[in-house]
Structure formats: structure tokens, C-alpha cells
Coordinates of C-alpha atoms and ligand atoms in Angstrom, one line a residue:
M20 CA 105.7 122.3 88.5
S21 CA 107.2 125.7 88.9
Q22 CA 106.8 128.4 91.1
N23 CA 106.1 130.6 88.7
E24 CA 103.6 128.3 86.3
T25 CA 100.2 129.6 86.5
V26 CA 97.9 126.6 87.7
E27 CA 94.4 127.3 87.9
K28 CA 93.6 125.6 91.3
P29 CA 90.1 126.0 92.8
T30 CA 90.1 128.6 95.7
N31 CA 89.1 128.3 99.3
F32 CA 88.9 130.3 102.1
I33 CA 92.6 129.6 103.1
R34 CA 93.8 130.8 100.0
N35 CA 91.8 133.8 100.2
I36 CA 93.7 134.5 103.4
I37 CA 96.7 133.9 101.6
D38 CA 95.8 136.4 98.5
K39 CA 95.1 138.8 101.5
D40 CA 97.8 138.6 103.5
L41 CA 100.3 139.1 100.1
S42 CA 98.6 141.8 98.5
T43 CA 98.7 143.6 102.0
E44 CA 102.4 142.6 102.5
L45 CA 102.1 141.4 105.8
H46 CA 103.7 138.7 104.9
S47 CA 106.2 138.5 101.7
A48 CA 105.9 134.6 101.6
I49 CA 103.9 131.9 103.7
Q50 CA 105.6 129.4 105.9
T51 CA 103.5 126.4 106.3
R52 CA 103.9 123.2 108.4
F53 CA 102.8 119.8 108.5
P54 CA 103.0 118.8 112.7
P55 CA 102.3 115.2 113.0
E56 CA 102.4 113.4 116.2
P57 CA 104.7 110.6 115.9
N58 CA 102.2 107.8 117.8
G59 CA 101.3 105.8 115.1
Y60 CA 101.3 105.9 111.0
L61 CA 99.8 108.1 108.8
H62 CA 96.6 107.6 107.1
I63 CA 94.9 109.3 104.8
G64 CA 93.4 112.5 106.4
H65 CA 97.2 113.2 107.2
A66 CA 97.3 113.1 103.4
K67 CA 94.9 116.2 103.0
S68 CA 96.1 118.4 105.5
I69 CA 100.0 117.3 104.1
C70 CA 98.7 117.8 100.5
L71 CA 97.3 121.1 101.9
N72 CA 100.1 122.4 103.9
F73 CA 102.7 121.5 101.1
G74 CA 100.7 122.1 98.0
L75 CA 99.9 126.0 99.5
A76 CA 103.7 126.4 99.7
Q77 CA 104.7 125.2 96.4
D78 CA 101.9 127.5 94.5
Y79 CA 102.5 130.4 96.8
P80 CA 106.2 131.8 97.5
G81 CA 106.5 129.9 100.5
Q82 CA 107.9 126.6 102.1
C83 CA 106.3 124.1 104.4
N84 CA 108.3 122.7 107.5
L85 CA 107.9 119.1 108.9
R86 CA 107.5 119.2 112.4
F87 CA 107.1 116.1 114.9
D88 CA 105.2 117.0 117.7
D89 CA 106.5 114.9 120.0
T90 CA 105.7 116.7 123.4
N91 CA 104.3 113.4 124.5
P92 CA 106.8 111.1 125.3
A93 CA 104.8 107.9 126.4
K94 CA 103.0 107.2 122.9
E95 CA 105.7 108.1 120.7
D96 CA 108.2 106.1 118.7
L97 CA 111.1 105.8 116.5
E98 CA 109.0 103.7 114.2
Y99 CA 106.6 106.1 113.7
V100 CA 108.9 109.3 113.1
E101 CA 110.9 107.3 110.0
S102 CA 107.1 105.9 108.6
I103 CA 106.0 109.3 108.7
K104 CA 108.9 110.7 106.5
K105 CA 108.6 108.3 103.9
D106 CA 104.9 108.9 103.5
V107 CA 105.6 112.6 102.9
Q108 CA 108.4 111.6 100.4
W109 CA 106.2 109.3 98.7
L110 CA 103.8 111.2 98.3
G111 CA 105.6 113.6 96.2
F112 CA 106.8 116.8 99.1
E113 CA 110.0 117.9 100.0
W114 CA 109.9 119.6 103.3
A115 CA 111.9 122.9 103.8
G116 CA 115.8 122.4 105.5
E117 CA 116.0 119.9 108.4
I118 CA 113.2 117.9 110.3
K119 CA 112.1 119.9 113.0
Y120 CA 111.2 118.5 116.5
S121 CA 109.3 120.5 119.2
S122 CA 111.5 118.6 121.5
N123 CA 114.2 120.9 120.0
Y124 CA 112.5 123.8 121.5
F125 CA 112.3 122.2 125.0
P126 CA 114.7 124.8 127.0
K127 CA 112.8 127.5 124.8
F128 CA 109.3 126.3 126.1
Y129 CA 111.1 126.3 129.8
Q130 CA 112.2 130.2 128.9
Y131 CA 108.6 131.2 128.1
A132 CA 106.6 129.6 130.9
V133 CA 109.3 131.2 133.2
E134 CA 108.4 134.5 131.3
L135 CA 104.4 133.6 131.6
I136 CA 105.2 133.0 135.9
N137 CA 107.2 136.3 135.9
K138 CA 104.4 138.4 134.6
G139 CA 101.8 136.6 137.0
L140 CA 100.4 135.3 134.0
A141 CA 101.3 131.3 135.0
Y142 CA 101.2 129.4 138.6
V143 CA 102.2 125.9 139.8
D144 CA 99.0 124.3 141.2
F145 CA 98.7 121.5 143.6
L146 CA 94.9 120.9 143.6
S147 CA 94.6 117.0 143.3
A148 CA 92.7 115.4 139.8
E149 CA 89.5 115.3 141.4
E150 CA 89.7 118.9 142.8
T151 CA 90.8 120.3 139.3
R152 CA 87.7 119.1 137.9
E153 CA 85.6 120.3 140.6
Y154 CA 87.0 123.3 140.5
R155 CA 86.8 123.5 136.4
G156 CA 82.9 124.0 136.8
S157 CA 80.9 123.0 133.4
L158 CA 79.3 124.3 130.1
T159 CA 76.7 125.8 132.5
E160 CA 78.6 126.8 135.1
A161 CA 81.4 128.9 135.7
G162 CA 84.7 127.7 137.4
K163 CA 86.0 128.5 141.1
N164 CA 89.9 130.0 141.6
S165 CA 92.2 127.6 142.5
P166 CA 93.6 128.2 146.5
Y167 CA 97.2 128.5 144.7
R168 CA 95.8 131.2 141.6
E169 CA 97.5 134.1 143.6
T170 CA 100.8 132.3 144.5
T171 CA 103.5 135.4 144.0
P172 CA 105.4 134.6 141.0
A173 CA 108.6 134.4 143.0
E174 CA 107.0 131.1 144.8
N175 CA 105.8 130.0 141.8
L176 CA 109.5 130.1 140.1
A177 CA 110.6 128.3 142.9
H178 CA 107.9 125.6 142.5
F179 CA 108.4 125.2 138.9
E180 CA 112.3 124.6 138.9
K181 CA 112.0 121.9 141.5
M182 CA 109.1 120.9 139.1
K183 CA 111.7 120.5 136.9
A184 CA 114.3 119.2 139.2
G185 CA 112.4 116.2 139.7
E186 CA 111.7 117.2 143.2
Y187 CA 108.0 116.4 142.4
Q188 CA 105.9 113.4 142.1
E189 CA 104.1 112.9 138.7
G190 CA 100.6 114.1 139.4
E191 CA 101.8 116.4 142.3
C192 CA 101.2 119.8 140.7
V193 CA 101.1 121.2 137.4
L194 CA 101.9 124.7 135.8
R195 CA 98.9 126.5 134.5
A196 CA 98.0 129.6 132.3
K197 CA 96.3 132.8 134.5
I198 CA 93.5 133.2 132.3
D199 CA 89.9 133.1 133.2
M200 CA 88.2 130.5 135.1
A201 CA 84.6 132.2 134.0
S202 CA 85.4 132.0 130.4
S203 CA 82.8 130.4 128.2
F204 CA 85.7 128.3 126.6
M205 CA 86.8 125.8 128.5
C206 CA 90.0 125.4 127.1
M207 CA 90.6 129.0 128.9
R208 CA 89.6 128.3 131.8
D209 CA 93.3 128.1 133.4
P210 CA 94.6 125.3 131.3
T211 CA 97.4 123.3 132.2
I212 CA 100.4 123.9 130.1
Y213 CA 103.5 121.7 132.0
R214 CA 103.1 118.5 133.5
I215 CA 105.2 116.0 135.3
K216 CA 106.0 112.9 133.5
F217 CA 108.7 110.3 134.7
A218 CA 109.6 109.2 131.2
D219 CA 112.5 108.3 128.3
H220 CA 111.9 110.6 125.5
H221 CA 113.1 109.1 122.0
Q222 CA 114.8 112.8 121.3
T223 CA 115.7 114.1 124.5
G224 CA 115.8 110.9 126.8
T225 CA 115.8 111.4 130.2
E226 CA 116.7 115.6 130.2
W227 CA 113.4 116.3 131.2
C228 CA 110.7 115.0 133.5
I229 CA 108.5 118.2 132.9
Y230 CA 106.5 118.4 129.4
P231 CA 104.4 121.0 128.0
M232 CA 101.0 120.5 126.8
Y233 CA 100.0 120.5 123.0
D234 CA 98.3 123.5 123.1
F235 CA 101.2 125.5 125.2
A236 CA 104.3 123.9 122.7
H237 CA 102.1 124.1 119.5
C238 CA 101.7 128.1 119.1
I239 CA 105.2 128.6 120.5
S240 CA 107.0 126.1 118.1
D241 CA 104.7 127.7 115.4
A242 CA 106.0 131.5 116.4
I243 CA 109.5 130.1 116.4
E244 CA 109.3 128.6 113.1
E245 CA 108.2 131.9 111.9
I246 CA 104.8 129.9 110.3
T247 CA 102.5 132.4 109.3
H248 CA 99.6 130.1 108.3
S249 CA 99.2 127.1 111.0
L250 CA 96.1 125.0 109.3
C251 CA 94.6 122.7 111.7
T252 CA 91.2 121.0 111.8
L253 CA 88.1 122.0 113.2
E254 CA 88.1 120.6 116.9
F255 CA 90.8 123.0 117.8
Q256 CA 88.4 126.1 117.1
D257 CA 88.0 127.0 120.4
N258 CA 91.8 126.5 121.1
R259 CA 92.6 129.2 118.9
R260 CA 92.2 131.5 121.9
L261 CA 95.0 130.0 123.6
Y262 CA 96.9 130.1 120.9
D263 CA 96.4 133.8 120.3
W264 CA 96.4 134.3 124.3
V265 CA 99.9 132.5 124.5
L266 CA 101.8 134.3 121.5
D267 CA 100.3 137.4 122.5
S268 CA 101.4 137.4 126.0
L269 CA 105.3 136.5 125.2
V270 CA 107.1 139.8 124.1
D271 CA 109.0 137.5 121.2
F272 CA 105.9 137.0 119.7
N273 CA 103.6 139.5 120.3
K274 CA 103.6 141.3 116.6
P275 CA 101.2 141.2 113.5
T276 CA 103.3 138.9 111.9
R277 CA 103.4 135.8 114.2
P278 CA 101.5 132.7 113.3
H279 CA 97.3 132.4 113.1
Q280 CA 95.9 129.5 113.5
Y281 CA 93.1 129.0 110.8
E282 CA 90.6 125.5 110.7
F283 CA 89.4 123.3 108.0
S284 CA 86.9 120.1 108.1
R285 CA 88.8 117.0 108.8
L286 CA 88.3 114.3 106.2
N287 CA 86.1 111.6 107.1
L288 CA 85.6 108.4 105.1
A289 CA 82.9 106.4 104.9
Y290 CA 83.2 102.3 105.6
T291 CA 86.5 103.0 107.8
V292 CA 87.9 104.8 110.9
M293 CA 90.4 107.5 111.0
S294 CA 91.6 108.4 113.8
K295 CA 95.1 106.8 115.1
R296 CA 93.6 105.3 118.3
K297 CA 91.4 103.4 116.5
L298 CA 93.8 102.3 113.8
H299 CA 96.2 101.2 116.9
Q300 CA 93.4 99.0 118.0
L301 CA 92.4 97.1 114.7
V302 CA 96.8 96.6 114.7
D303 CA 97.2 95.9 118.7
D304 CA 93.8 93.4 118.7
K305 CA 95.3 91.8 115.3
L306 CA 92.3 92.4 113.5
V307 CA 94.5 93.6 110.4
T308 CA 97.9 92.4 109.7
G309 CA 99.4 95.4 110.5
W310 CA 100.1 99.3 110.0
N311 CA 100.3 98.4 106.2
D312 CA 97.9 95.6 105.7
P313 CA 96.1 96.7 102.3
R314 CA 92.6 97.4 103.3
M315 CA 93.8 99.7 106.3
P316 CA 93.0 104.0 105.9
T317 CA 96.8 104.7 106.4
I318 CA 99.0 105.9 103.7
S319 CA 101.4 102.8 104.2
G320 CA 98.1 100.4 103.8
L321 CA 97.0 102.3 100.3
R322 CA 100.8 101.9 98.8
R323 CA 100.9 98.6 99.7
R324 CA 97.0 98.4 98.2
G325 CA 98.4 100.2 94.8
Y326 CA 97.3 103.5 95.4
T327 CA 100.0 105.8 93.8
P328 CA 100.9 109.5 95.1
A329 CA 99.3 111.2 92.4
S330 CA 96.2 109.3 92.9
L331 CA 96.1 110.7 96.6
R332 CA 96.9 114.3 95.7
S333 CA 94.5 114.4 93.0
F334 CA 92.0 112.9 95.6
A335 CA 92.9 115.8 98.0
E336 CA 92.1 118.2 95.3
R337 CA 88.8 116.8 94.4
I338 CA 87.5 116.9 98.0
G339 CA 88.6 120.4 98.2
I340 CA 89.2 122.4 101.5
S341 CA 86.5 123.5 103.7
K342 CA 84.9 124.6 107.2
V343 CA 81.9 121.8 107.1
D344 CA 82.0 118.8 108.7
S345 CA 81.3 115.9 106.1
M346 CA 81.8 112.5 105.1
T347 CA 83.5 111.6 102.1
E348 CA 82.2 108.8 100.4
M349 CA 84.9 105.9 99.3
S350 CA 84.1 106.2 95.6
I351 CA 85.9 109.6 95.3
L352 CA 89.0 108.1 96.7
E353 CA 88.8 104.9 94.0
A354 CA 87.6 107.6 90.9
A355 CA 90.7 109.0 91.8
V356 CA 93.0 105.9 91.4
R357 CA 91.5 104.5 88.5
D358 CA 91.7 107.6 87.0
D359 CA 95.0 107.4 87.3
L360 CA 95.6 103.7 86.6
N361 CA 93.7 103.6 83.4
V362 CA 96.3 106.0 81.9
A363 CA 99.8 104.6 83.5
A364 CA 98.8 100.9 84.4
F365 CA 100.3 97.9 82.1
R366 CA 98.2 95.7 80.7
T367 CA 98.5 91.8 81.6
M368 CA 96.3 89.1 81.6
G369 CA 95.3 86.9 85.2
V370 CA 93.1 84.0 85.8
L371 CA 91.7 84.4 89.2
D372 CA 89.6 81.2 89.0
P373 CA 91.1 79.0 86.6
I374 CA 89.4 76.5 84.7
K375 CA 91.1 74.3 81.6
L376 CA 89.9 74.8 78.0
V377 CA 91.9 72.3 76.0
I378 CA 92.5 73.4 71.9
E379 CA 91.3 69.8 70.6
N380 CA 92.9 71.0 67.1
Y381 CA 96.3 72.4 68.4
D382 CA 99.2 70.5 68.3
A383 CA 100.2 69.7 71.4
D384 CA 103.7 69.9 71.2
E385 CA 103.3 73.5 70.1
I386 CA 103.6 76.9 72.2
E387 CA 103.4 79.9 70.2
T388 CA 104.4 83.6 70.6
L389 CA 102.2 86.1 70.1
Q390 CA 102.4 89.8 70.7
A391 CA 100.4 91.6 73.1
P392 CA 100.0 95.5 73.6
N393 CA 100.9 96.8 77.1
H394 CA 98.1 99.7 77.1
P395 CA 95.7 99.8 74.2
Q396 CA 95.4 104.0 74.0
N397 CA 99.5 104.3 74.6
E398 CA 101.7 102.7 71.8
D399 CA 104.7 104.2 74.0
L400 CA 104.3 101.6 76.8
G401 CA 105.6 98.8 73.9
K402 CA 104.5 95.2 73.5
R403 CA 105.0 92.2 75.5
S404 CA 105.2 88.2 74.6
I405 CA 102.6 86.5 75.6
H406 CA 101.9 82.8 74.7
F407 CA 99.1 80.2 72.8
G408 CA 99.1 76.7 73.7
K409 CA 96.9 74.0 73.3
T410 CA 96.0 74.1 77.1
L411 CA 94.7 77.1 78.5
Y412 CA 93.8 78.5 81.9
I413 CA 90.0 80.4 81.7
D414 CA 88.0 82.2 84.2
R415 CA 85.4 79.9 85.4
A416 CA 82.8 82.6 85.2
D417 CA 83.8 83.3 81.5
F418 CA 81.9 79.6 80.7
I419 CA 78.4 78.3 80.9
E420 CA 76.6 75.4 79.7
T421 CA 73.9 77.1 78.1
A422 CA 74.3 80.8 76.9
P423 CA 71.4 82.6 79.1
N424 CA 70.4 84.3 75.4
K425 CA 72.0 86.1 72.5
K426 CA 73.6 89.2 74.4
W427 CA 76.0 86.2 76.6
K428 CA 79.3 87.4 75.4
R429 CA 81.3 84.9 77.0
L430 CA 81.8 81.4 76.1
A431 CA 79.3 78.7 76.2
V432 CA 78.7 74.8 74.2
G433 CA 78.3 76.2 70.4
K434 CA 79.3 79.7 70.7
E435 CA 82.5 81.0 69.9
V436 CA 84.5 84.0 71.8
R437 CA 87.5 85.6 71.2
L438 CA 90.5 85.2 73.3
R439 CA 92.4 88.6 74.3
N440 CA 95.1 89.0 71.8
A441 CA 94.9 86.1 70.2
Y442 CA 92.2 83.5 67.9
V443 CA 88.8 83.3 68.1
V444 CA 87.6 79.4 69.8
L445 CA 84.8 77.5 69.7
A446 CA 83.5 75.7 72.6
E447 CA 82.6 72.3 72.4
R448 CA 82.1 70.0 75.3
F449 CA 83.4 69.9 78.7
D450 CA 83.9 67.4 81.6
T451 CA 82.4 67.4 85.2
D452 CA 83.5 65.8 88.5
D453 CA 81.2 63.8 90.8
A454 CA 79.7 66.5 92.4
G455 CA 78.8 68.0 88.8
N456 CA 81.5 71.1 88.6
I457 CA 83.0 71.6 85.2
T458 CA 86.4 70.9 85.5
T459 CA 87.6 71.0 82.0
I460 CA 86.3 72.7 78.4
Y461 CA 87.1 71.3 75.2
G462 CA 87.1 73.7 72.2
T463 CA 89.0 74.1 68.8
Y464 CA 90.5 77.4 67.8
D465 CA 90.4 79.3 64.0
K466 CA 93.7 80.0 63.2
D467 CA 92.7 82.5 60.6
T468 CA 91.6 85.0 63.3
L469 CA 94.5 86.3 64.8
G470 CA 94.2 89.9 64.7
K471 CA 91.4 89.9 62.1
N472 CA 87.6 88.7 62.0
P473 CA 86.6 85.6 60.8
E474 CA 86.4 85.7 57.1
D475 CA 83.3 84.1 56.4
G476 CA 81.6 87.4 58.2
R477 CA 80.7 85.5 61.5
K478 CA 80.2 87.9 63.8
V479 CA 82.5 87.3 66.8
K480 CA 81.4 90.0 70.1
G481 CA 82.5 88.6 73.2
V482 CA 86.0 88.7 74.1
I483 CA 87.4 87.1 77.2
H484 CA 91.3 86.8 78.8
F485 CA 93.2 83.8 79.4
V486 CA 96.5 82.1 80.3
E487 CA 98.7 79.5 78.3
A488 CA 98.9 76.5 80.8
S489 CA 102.1 75.2 80.7
T490 CA 104.4 78.6 80.9
A491 CA 101.8 80.5 82.9
Q492 CA 102.8 81.6 86.7
P493 CA 100.9 80.4 89.5
A494 CA 99.8 83.4 91.9
E495 CA 97.7 84.3 94.9
F496 CA 95.0 87.4 94.3
H497 CA 93.8 89.6 96.9
L498 CA 90.8 91.1 96.6
Y499 CA 89.5 93.6 99.0
D500 CA 86.4 94.4 100.3
R501 CA 85.3 97.4 103.0
L502 CA 86.9 97.0 106.1
F503 CA 83.4 97.7 108.0
T504 CA 79.7 96.9 107.5
V505 CA 78.8 100.4 108.5
E506 CA 79.1 103.9 107.1
N507 CA 80.4 104.9 110.5
P508 CA 82.1 102.6 112.5
V509 CA 83.2 104.7 115.6
K510 CA 79.6 105.1 116.3
S511 CA 78.9 101.2 117.0
D512 CA 79.8 100.4 120.4
N513 CA 81.4 97.1 119.9
F514 CA 84.1 97.5 116.8
E515 CA 84.5 93.6 116.0
E516 CA 80.6 93.5 115.6
V517 CA 80.9 95.8 112.6
L518 CA 83.9 94.1 110.9
N519 CA 83.4 92.9 107.8
P520 CA 84.4 89.6 107.6
N521 CA 84.5 89.3 104.0
S522 CA 87.0 92.2 103.5
L523 CA 89.9 89.9 102.0
T524 CA 89.2 87.2 99.7
V525 CA 92.1 85.1 98.3
Q526 CA 92.2 83.4 95.2
Q527 CA 94.8 81.2 93.3
G528 CA 94.7 81.8 89.8
F529 CA 97.9 82.3 86.8
V530 CA 99.8 84.9 85.7
E531 CA 101.5 85.7 82.2
P532 CA 105.2 84.2 82.6
G533 CA 106.5 87.8 82.8
M534 CA 105.2 88.6 85.6
A535 CA 107.0 86.9 87.7
E536 CA 109.5 89.4 87.3
A537 CA 107.0 92.7 87.6
P538 CA 108.5 95.0 90.3
K539 CA 106.9 95.3 93.9
E540 CA 104.7 98.1 94.1
Q541 CA 103.9 98.4 90.4
A542 CA 100.5 99.1 89.1
Y543 CA 98.7 96.6 86.4
Q544 CA 95.5 96.1 84.9
F545 CA 94.7 92.2 84.9
E546 CA 92.1 93.0 81.8
R547 CA 88.5 92.5 82.5
E548 CA 89.8 92.3 86.6
G549 CA 90.9 95.8 87.6
Y550 CA 94.0 97.1 88.5
F551 CA 96.3 95.3 91.2
C552 CA 99.8 95.6 92.3
R553 CA 102.4 93.4 93.4
D554 CA 102.5 92.9 97.3
S555 CA 105.6 94.8 98.6
E556 CA 105.6 92.1 101.4
A557 CA 105.6 88.4 100.2
D558 CA 108.0 86.2 98.5
K559 CA 105.7 84.6 96.4
L560 CA 103.4 86.1 93.4
V561 CA 100.9 88.1 95.3
F562 CA 98.7 91.0 93.8
N563 CA 96.7 92.9 95.6
R564 CA 93.5 94.3 93.8
T565 CA 93.5 98.0 93.9
V566 CA 90.6 99.0 92.8
G567 CA 88.1 97.1 90.4
L568 CA 87.5 98.6 86.6
R569 CA 84.2 100.3 87.6
D570 CA 82.6 101.6 90.7
T571 CA 80.9 99.0 92.8
W572 CA 80.1 101.3 95.8
S573 CA 77.5 103.6 94.5
S574 CA 75.6 100.8 93.0
Ligands
LIG19 P1 94.5 111.4 114.8 O1 92.9 112.2 114.9 O2 94.0 110.6 113.8 O3 94.4 110.9 116.1 P2 95.7 113.5 115.4 O4 95.2 114.9 114.8 O5 95.8 113.2 116.6 O6 94.8 112.6 114.1 P3 98.2 114.5 114.6 O7 99.7 113.8 114.2 O8 98.2 115.4 115.2 O9 96.9 113.7 114.1 O10 98.3 115.4 112.8 C1 98.8 116.0 112.4 C2 98.5 116.9 111.6 O11 97.4 116.5 110.2 C3 97.3 117.7 112.2 O12 97.5 119.4 111.7 C4 96.1 117.2 111.8 O13 95.1 118.6 112.0 C5 96.0 116.3 110.7 N1 94.6 115.7 110.7 C6 94.8 114.7 111.4 N2 93.7 113.9 111.0 C7 93.2 114.3 109.9 C8 92.1 114.2 108.9 N3 91.0 113.2 109.3 N4 91.2 115.1 107.9 C9 92.3 116.1 107.7 N5 93.7 116.6 108.7 C10 93.6 115.5 109.7
LIG20 MG1 97.1 115.3 117.5

């Protein structure tokens, strides 16, 4: 989409703010950023934030940075950095220029901390963790000033330099902003802005043993990158005071064009969890097979499940941006992918729960090749060859001994049905095993019904799918259900108790021979069964069900 094209996008409070900032010429273009912490894989909530930040930069004159917010070396890893880059690109977005790392700004953070110390706006505090808690006060009670609060700038500077030189132990002291211990916003009660941590950093190695806190590093990173609109989720609402305080306290940034923070509500999706901590738990406790398990709400899991970039972008648009916290129904996500795949996915036939159908009036040596459209509404997608022969597989659920009523549109003894893309067949009898399970169905076909109705005016309403047995490829189907049995699993004390034991069903069946070469992650509709994609990890033929053909969640 070109920037000049005017596309009607639903407006929201952030767009209104940007419209105003552009019309008053506060900014001539916008600069946004997506600032993930590389401590896990991205999830669908991040996709909402990515679509917002990169989407605004596409719709307005402007750009969006990808910045790794990597100020906490303990939990971060390069594996996450790589996965995040891949996910953002896969979603269809391009970041402006080089990738940014907050760790690139470590020398600047240090310099700005020194500026605060020199201005008497920061001090090195030696209270113990317990004392700090005690001095902080509570929501109903003001805090108390630390005895180190009045240390002179010169002394504080010396202490801070010693912190940096590794001369104090972890936890022995911290650098705190000197704001207001009586503030009604807890985050303004002299927040810690630097702490000691003897840890290897994935970008800077052992160069630093002091690391800035999020609230100090984030606003300065935004300001260095000349971000105009810094968008984050609602839980940072109070921290906006600190964001503003830090920038207004520094000469480089105290000007009207400096960044401003705006908060929107985070995505919560029903029957799943969204916090990285909880997702880590699922992975670490092996409750799923990994970050990209197709049941995970991660971008990599959704990709492996068969979600397309367009479907996730469309989902983000459907849910919109607001300041109201809510729980989003899974059916909205599923509708988005269904709408996309209905147009885009090639049709094919697969039998998930196979049972043999033997056509007794068909020559045992013959295999016939028929042409089937790849998409019923889109001839441009072409045709494929399918096979027909004496022995076929149909789905067990498509046959019943006696039709329950006249509306039965599948096969039953004495009833006719059309085999999709092929002939009308009549079921005549069947075999059972010792337990009474049907093993093989026998019937006949009407050879004058290929692509047309029976000539004597018999009405055949039902259509079922099939594959020819001798050419069929064995395939495994993975059918997914919600991962949890409750709408909001984080409310539960024991995570494992609310996991859905039936979140994955594996079925062994057959697909058309052409599917042996199905590209990985390519979307298909197995007719009458749903949308599937070839699993990207398995060597054998495994198809993951992305979503069923109809909404089964809201019923
Ligand atoms: P989590 O809570 O899952 O650990 P986080 O906020 O710690 O996520 P970050 O890597 O810091 O994860 O997030 C990067 C960006 O994505 C932030 O701007 C954050 O506000 C946004 N984000 C994270 N989760 C959601 C969500 N559920 N909905 C919308 N935006 C989100
Ligand atoms: Mg975070």
C-alpha cells in the first residue's frame, strides 16, 4: 500500500492525537517504535502492538523502529532476538534503518544519570531491600526519605562511579531518582534507575555491571530515537509521570517535540494466556512441545498452525484500539483467518477417519484420472488431477447403516450420494469385525454421472469427499482445541488443572497423492473438514488444522 493512497481506516484516539500533532505542525512526520524485550517469543498481543506501531507509520508520513529493549541481561537471549525479527518481517512489516538496541545507549544512559546526579536529582542509596520496602510506604501511607537522600552530588558521583567500576556488591546500593516520597503515584517515590548486576549481556558482554531500569532507559531510548508517539499498554499509565519527569529533567530532551507516551488496552484472548512468564511456564514444564506448538498463542505457533500474516493483520484491525480492558473471543481471531483462507486456500480432499468403500461394478485393474478445480469460485487457481478406482476411502462419519431420516445427505445402505468431483455411488452392504465395527462398505457407481446429474431424474443431494485407495498418501492430521478449559486461566492457582487434556487429537488418514509435495506452511482446505496447513517441523506428511469451516466456539 502506498502512503499517498487514502484508505479509510477506522479512527481511534491515537489517530486523533496524531492528526492533531500533524495539523498543529508539532511534528511533520511521526516516528513510532516496537520495543520488545528479547526474553521470549512474540505472542498475538505483540502482533496487536506491531500492527498498531508499524501500521501507523505506513498510514501517516513516518517510520517505525524495531528496538530491542535489552536492559535486563539475566532473562534475555539471542534466540529470542532472532525469532522476533523473523516474526515482525513475516507479519509484513519493515523497520526503519538498522535494528536498534537499548544496550547501544548504555554510555548515554550513564551520561544522563550523571546529569541527574549533578543536578541533585539522583542519589546513591545504601538501604537494604527490606528497609527500602519499609521506607516506600503504601497506597494509604506516605513514604519516608532515605537517610542517603541528602548526600551531595559530588559524593553521589563518586559512589556511582564506584558502582560502575564493580566496587560494590549486587544489591549493596542503587541509584535512585530524587522525586517525591509522598507522591500518590508509587512509581514517583524515588524510583530506582540503576542497579548493579554482574551478568553477561548478549550484546555488550561484561562491559557493564550496572544496568538501567526500564522506566529510565525506555523514555531516554525513545528520546534518542526522536520517537514522536510512544505507544504502550495501560499498565504503564502511572509510569507516564516518571517518563515525563526524566525527559523534562534532561537538557537534551526538555522541549515540546520530545516523545510522549500514550496507553492503549492490551489484548487478552479467551481460553489462553498471554504473558511471557506464563508462556515460558508452558514451554519449560513441557506442557506444550515448544514456543511454536500450534496450540500456543505465539506468532510462531500461529504460523505453524496455518495462520497467515494477512489474517493476523485483519484481526488487529477488527479488534481496534481503545482504552477499555476486555477479553477478546477466540471466534474473532478464527473468523479473520477463515475469511482469508476461504479466498486464498487451495481445495483438496483428505480422509481423516478412513473406511474402505469398494465399488463392485468398477474394473479392479483400472485407475481413472479426473480433473478437479482447486477453488470452486476462482478458476484462476486452476485444476488438479485426482484418481478414481475400485477401492476408495471415505470418512467413517459419512456412512450409516440406515439413514435416520430423509434429510440424511451422506451414505447409507440403499442410498445414493455424490463423491466430490466424481460419480454418484449407491451403498449396498457392508462388513463388520467381531466387535461389530464397520470395516468395509460395498456399493456400485453410476458411470453416467460424472459432472452431471443422473439422466432419469433421480435427485442426489448429498456430496461426500473421498480419496482413491491405491494412490492415496498416508497422512497424519492434528486437530486442535482450546488449550485451556477456562476462559481466563491466569485466575486459576494451578495451571495444569485448567489445561484441556484434549487440546490435540491425532488422526491417521489419507490425502490425494499430489499432497505429498505440499509445501510446508501452505494453506489448504480439506473439503468439508476445515483449513489445514502442512506442518513445518515434521518430516512425514502432517497437516495441522488451522480452523474448522464454521464457528464452533460461540455455539
Ligand atoms: P508480556 O506481558 O507478555 O511479558 P511484555 O509487555 O513484557 O509482555 P514486551 O516485550 O515488553 O513484552 O512488549 C513489547 C511491546 O508489546 C510493548 O510495547 C507492549 O506494550 C506490547 N504488548 C505486550 N503484550 C501485549 C498485549 N497483550 N497486547 C498489546 N500489546 C502488548
Ligand atoms: Mg515488558
